[in-house]
Coordinates of C-alpha atoms in Angstrom, one line a residue:
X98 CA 16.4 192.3 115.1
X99 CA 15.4 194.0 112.1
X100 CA 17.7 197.2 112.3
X101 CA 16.7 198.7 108.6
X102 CA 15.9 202.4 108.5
X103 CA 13.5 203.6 105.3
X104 CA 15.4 206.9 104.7
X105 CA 18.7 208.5 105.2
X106 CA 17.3 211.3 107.5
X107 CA 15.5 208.7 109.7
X108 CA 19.0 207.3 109.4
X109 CA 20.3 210.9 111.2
X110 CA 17.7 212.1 112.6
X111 CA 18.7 212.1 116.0
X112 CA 22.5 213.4 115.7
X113 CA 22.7 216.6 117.5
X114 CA 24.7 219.8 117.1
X115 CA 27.9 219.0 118.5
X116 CA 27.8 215.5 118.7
X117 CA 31.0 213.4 118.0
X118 CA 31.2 211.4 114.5
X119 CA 33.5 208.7 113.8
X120 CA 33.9 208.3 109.9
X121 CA 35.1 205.2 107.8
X122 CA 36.7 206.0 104.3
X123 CA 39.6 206.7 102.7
X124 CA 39.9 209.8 100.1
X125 CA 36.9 208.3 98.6
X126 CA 37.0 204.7 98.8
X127 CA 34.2 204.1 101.5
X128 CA 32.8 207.0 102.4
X129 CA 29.6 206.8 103.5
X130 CA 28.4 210.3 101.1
X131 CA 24.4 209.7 101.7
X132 CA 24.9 210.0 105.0
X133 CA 27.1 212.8 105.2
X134 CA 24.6 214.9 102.9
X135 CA 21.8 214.1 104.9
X136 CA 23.5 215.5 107.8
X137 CA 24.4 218.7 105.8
X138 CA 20.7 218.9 104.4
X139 CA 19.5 219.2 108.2
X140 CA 21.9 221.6 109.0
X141 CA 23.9 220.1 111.6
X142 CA 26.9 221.8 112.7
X143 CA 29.4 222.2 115.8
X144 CA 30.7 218.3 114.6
X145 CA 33.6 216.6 116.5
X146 CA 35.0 214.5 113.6
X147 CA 37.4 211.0 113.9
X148 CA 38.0 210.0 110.5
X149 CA 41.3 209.2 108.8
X150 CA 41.0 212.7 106.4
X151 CA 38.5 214.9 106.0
X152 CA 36.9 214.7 102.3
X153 CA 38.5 214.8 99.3
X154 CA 37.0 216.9 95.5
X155 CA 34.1 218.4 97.2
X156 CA 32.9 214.8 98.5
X157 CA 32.3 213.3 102.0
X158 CA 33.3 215.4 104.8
X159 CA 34.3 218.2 102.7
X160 CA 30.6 219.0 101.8
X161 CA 30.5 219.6 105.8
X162 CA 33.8 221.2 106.2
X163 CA 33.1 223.7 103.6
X164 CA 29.7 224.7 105.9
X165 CA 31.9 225.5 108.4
X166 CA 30.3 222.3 110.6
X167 CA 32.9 220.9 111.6
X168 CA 34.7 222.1 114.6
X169 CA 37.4 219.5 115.4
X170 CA 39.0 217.0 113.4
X171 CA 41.5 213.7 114.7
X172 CA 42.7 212.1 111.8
X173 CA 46.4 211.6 109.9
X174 CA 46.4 213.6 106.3
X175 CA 45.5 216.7 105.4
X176 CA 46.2 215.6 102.0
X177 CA 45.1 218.1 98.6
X178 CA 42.6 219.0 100.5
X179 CA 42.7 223.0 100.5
X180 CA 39.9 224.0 102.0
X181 CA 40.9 221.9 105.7
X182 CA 44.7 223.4 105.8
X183 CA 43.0 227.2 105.4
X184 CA 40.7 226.3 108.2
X185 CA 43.1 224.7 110.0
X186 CA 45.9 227.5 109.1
X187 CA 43.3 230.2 109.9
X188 CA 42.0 228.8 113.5
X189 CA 38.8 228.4 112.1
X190 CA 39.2 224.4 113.0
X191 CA 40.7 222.3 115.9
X192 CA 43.0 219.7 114.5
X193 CA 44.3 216.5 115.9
X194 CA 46.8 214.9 113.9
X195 CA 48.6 211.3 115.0
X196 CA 49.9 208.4 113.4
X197 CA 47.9 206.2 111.0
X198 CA 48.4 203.2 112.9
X199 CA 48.0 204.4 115.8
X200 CA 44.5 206.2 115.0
X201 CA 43.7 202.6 113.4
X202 CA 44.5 201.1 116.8
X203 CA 42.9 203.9 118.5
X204 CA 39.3 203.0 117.2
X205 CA 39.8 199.5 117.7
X206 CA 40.3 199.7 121.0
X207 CA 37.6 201.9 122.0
X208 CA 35.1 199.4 120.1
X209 CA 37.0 196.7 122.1
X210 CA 36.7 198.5 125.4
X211 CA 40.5 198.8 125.9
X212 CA 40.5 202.2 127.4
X213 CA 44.4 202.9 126.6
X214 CA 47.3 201.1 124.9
X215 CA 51.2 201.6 124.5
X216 CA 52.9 201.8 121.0
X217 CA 56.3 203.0 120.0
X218 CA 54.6 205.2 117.1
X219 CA 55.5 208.5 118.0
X220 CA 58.3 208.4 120.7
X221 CA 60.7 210.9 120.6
X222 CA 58.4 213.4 118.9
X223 CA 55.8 216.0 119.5
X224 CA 53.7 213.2 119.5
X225 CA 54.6 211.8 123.2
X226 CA 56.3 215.1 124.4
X227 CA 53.7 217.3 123.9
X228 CA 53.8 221.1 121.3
X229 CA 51.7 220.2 118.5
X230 CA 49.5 222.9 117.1
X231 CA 46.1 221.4 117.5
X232 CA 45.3 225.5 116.8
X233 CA 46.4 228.1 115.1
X234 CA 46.0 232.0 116.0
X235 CA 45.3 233.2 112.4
X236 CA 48.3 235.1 112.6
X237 CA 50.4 232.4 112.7
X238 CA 50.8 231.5 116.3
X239 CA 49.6 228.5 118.1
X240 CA 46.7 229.2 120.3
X241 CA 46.4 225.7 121.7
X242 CA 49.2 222.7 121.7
X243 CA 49.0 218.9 122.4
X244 CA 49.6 218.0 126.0
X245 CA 52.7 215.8 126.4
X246 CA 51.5 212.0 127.0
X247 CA 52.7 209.2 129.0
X248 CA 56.1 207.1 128.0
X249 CA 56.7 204.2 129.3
X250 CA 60.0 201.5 128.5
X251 CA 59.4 197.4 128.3
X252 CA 61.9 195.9 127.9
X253 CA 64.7 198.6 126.7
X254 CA 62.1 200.4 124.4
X255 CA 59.8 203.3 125.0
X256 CA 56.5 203.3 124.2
X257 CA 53.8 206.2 124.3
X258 CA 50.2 205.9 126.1
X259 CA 47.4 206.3 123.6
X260 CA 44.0 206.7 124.6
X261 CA 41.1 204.3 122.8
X262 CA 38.6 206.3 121.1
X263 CA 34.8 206.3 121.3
X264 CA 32.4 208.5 119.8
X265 CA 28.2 209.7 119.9
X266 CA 28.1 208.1 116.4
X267 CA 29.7 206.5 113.8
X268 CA 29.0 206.5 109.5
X269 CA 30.2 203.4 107.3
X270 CA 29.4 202.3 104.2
X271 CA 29.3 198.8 102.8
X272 CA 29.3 196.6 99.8
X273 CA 26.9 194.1 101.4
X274 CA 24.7 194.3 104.4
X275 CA 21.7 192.2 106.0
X276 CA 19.1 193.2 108.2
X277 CA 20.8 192.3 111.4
X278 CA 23.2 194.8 110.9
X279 CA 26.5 191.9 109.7
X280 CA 28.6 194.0 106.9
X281 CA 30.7 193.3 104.2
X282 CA 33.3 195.8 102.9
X283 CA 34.5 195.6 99.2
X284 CA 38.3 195.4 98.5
X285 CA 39.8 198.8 99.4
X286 CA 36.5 200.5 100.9
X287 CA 37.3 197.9 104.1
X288 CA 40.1 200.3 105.4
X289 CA 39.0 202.4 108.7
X290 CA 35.1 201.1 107.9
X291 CA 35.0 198.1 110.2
X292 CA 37.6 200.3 113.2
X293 CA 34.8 202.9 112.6
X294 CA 32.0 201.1 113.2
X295 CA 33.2 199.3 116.2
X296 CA 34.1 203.0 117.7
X297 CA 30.4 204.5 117.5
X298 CA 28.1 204.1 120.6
X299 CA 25.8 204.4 117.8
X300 CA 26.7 203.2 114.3
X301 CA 24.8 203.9 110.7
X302 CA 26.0 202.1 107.9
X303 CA 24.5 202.9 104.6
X304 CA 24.8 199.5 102.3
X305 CA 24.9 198.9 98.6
X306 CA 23.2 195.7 98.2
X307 CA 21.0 194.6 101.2
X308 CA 20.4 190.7 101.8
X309 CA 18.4 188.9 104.4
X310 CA 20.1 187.3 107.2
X311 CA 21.6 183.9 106.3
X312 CA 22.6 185.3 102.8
X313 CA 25.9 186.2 103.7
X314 CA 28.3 183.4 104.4
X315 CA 29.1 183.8 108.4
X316 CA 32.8 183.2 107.5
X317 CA 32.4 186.7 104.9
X318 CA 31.5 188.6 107.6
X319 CA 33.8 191.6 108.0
X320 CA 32.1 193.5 111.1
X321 CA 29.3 191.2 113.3
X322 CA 25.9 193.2 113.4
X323 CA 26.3 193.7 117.2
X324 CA 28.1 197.2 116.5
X325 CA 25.7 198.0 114.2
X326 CA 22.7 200.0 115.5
X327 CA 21.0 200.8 111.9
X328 CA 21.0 200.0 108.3
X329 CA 20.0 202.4 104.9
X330 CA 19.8 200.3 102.2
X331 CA 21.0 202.7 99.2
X332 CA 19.2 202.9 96.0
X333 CA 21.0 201.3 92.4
X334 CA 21.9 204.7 91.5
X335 CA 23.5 206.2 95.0
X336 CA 25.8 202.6 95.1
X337 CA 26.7 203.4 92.0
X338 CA 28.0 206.6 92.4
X339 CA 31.7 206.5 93.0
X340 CA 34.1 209.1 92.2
X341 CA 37.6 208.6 91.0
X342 CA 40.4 210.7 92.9
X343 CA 43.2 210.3 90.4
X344 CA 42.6 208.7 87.3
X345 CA 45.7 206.9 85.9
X346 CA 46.0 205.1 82.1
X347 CA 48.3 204.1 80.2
X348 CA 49.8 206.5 77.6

C-alpha cells in the first residue's frame, strides 16, 4: 500500500481541534517541525499533547505552545523552555509530568496493546500517592492534583500501576522512509520516534529521504510500516534544516 501524502496539510488535514497528539523528538533531535507548522498554519488549537518536552528555541511544539493551542501536556522536562513553565505556572496549561522511563514504556505499551504495567519508577512519591499539580490557580495554588495510583509488592518490592498510552494521532520524523510506511531513525533522532509512532491510532511521519520498498534492508528497519498510516516525503531544503540547541567547541 502506497501510503505517500503530496503535501504536509494533506498530511494534517483531518486533525481536529482537540484531538490528542503523540510527538517523537527530543529538544530538537527528531522533531517532526513540517508537521507541527502545518498544524499551526491551519489554526488548530485545544491540542492534548504526549511528547517527551514541549519545543525548544521557538521550534516544534513551541511554535504551537506560544498560540496558546495546546491545552494539556504529559511529558518529563520542562527544560529552558520559558514560555511552558509561565503557562504552566499561570494555569493557562494542564501539565502531566512522570518519569522518563516510564512515559517511554507508557507509549510502548499502548502501541503494543498492553493496557497497564507495573514499574518501581515512582514509588514512594507523589507519583504513586497522588498531589501533583497537574494545575496551577495563577495565584499560586493548585487547582487540580494527580489522583493517587495503584501499588502493588512482588516479591518484597512495590511497584506503581501505569496506564499505556494511546492517542487520535501521532507526528515522527525519519532519516529514511519507503512507501509502505517502514522507517529508519538516524542516530540520536531514534529516541521517543519509533514509541511515538507505535502510540498513534493514526501516525504521520514526515521523511528525509524517501526510497521504494525493498530499498531498505528489512534487518534496518527501526519501526515496521504497519503503525504507519501516512508518509510526507520532505523536500532537500526542509531535511536539511536542523537547528543546534547548544553549540559546544573547543576553545
Amino acid at each position: 500500500m502506497d501510503k505517500v501524502v503530496a503535501t504536509a496539510l494533506e498530511a494534517v488535514a483531518d486533525v481536529p481541534d482537540g484531538a490528542s497528539l503523540a510527538v517523537g523528538g527530543f529538544g530538537l533531535s527528531g522533531v517532526p517541525n513540517v508537521l507541527i507548522e502545518t498544524l499551526y498554519e491551519r489554526g488548530v488549537a485545544g491540542l492534548s499533547v504526549v511528547s517527551n518536552n514541549c519545543g525548544a528555541m521557538e521550534s516544534g511544539l513551541a511554535v504551537l505552545l506560544a498560540a496558546g493551542r495546546i491545552a494539556r501536556v504529559t511529558g518529563s522536562y520542562i527544560g529552558a523552555n520559558k514560555e511552558f513553565a509561565r503557562q504552566y505556572l499561570a494555569g493557562e496549561l494542564e501539565v502531566e509530568l512522570i518519569p522518563q522511563g516510564t512515559l517511554a514504556e507508557r507509549l510502548r505499551a499502548g502501541g503494543a496493546g498492553i493496557p497497564a504495567f507495573y514499574t518501581p519508577a515512582g514509588v514512594g512519591t507523589q507519583v504513586a500517592d497522588g498531589g501533583l499539580p497537574w494545575r496551577y490557580d495563577g495565584e499560586g495554588g493548585v487547582a487540580l492534583a494527580s489522583p493517587p495510583k495503584e501499588v502493588r509488592e512482588f516479591d518484597g518490592t512495590e511497584y506503581v500501576l501505569e496506564r499505556g498510552i494511546r492517542t487520535d494521532f501521532a507526528l515522527v520524523r525519519a532519516a529514511r522512509g519507503d512507501r509502505h510506511g517502514n522507517l529508519v531513525f538516524n542516530q540520536s533522532s531514534r529516541n521517543f520516534n519509533p514509541l511515538t509512532a507505535m502510540a498513534g491510532r493514526i501516525t504521520i511521519a514526515e521523511v528525509e529521504e524517501l526510497v521504494e520498498p525493498g530499498e531498505i534492508d528489512p534487518d534496518a528497519v527501526h519501526l515496521p510500516g504497519i503503525f504507519v498510516q501516512r508518509v510526507l516525503a520532505l523536500t532537500p531544503e526542509q531535511a536539511a534544516d536542523k537547528k543546534i540547541e547548544q553549540r559546544t567547541v573547543r576553545s
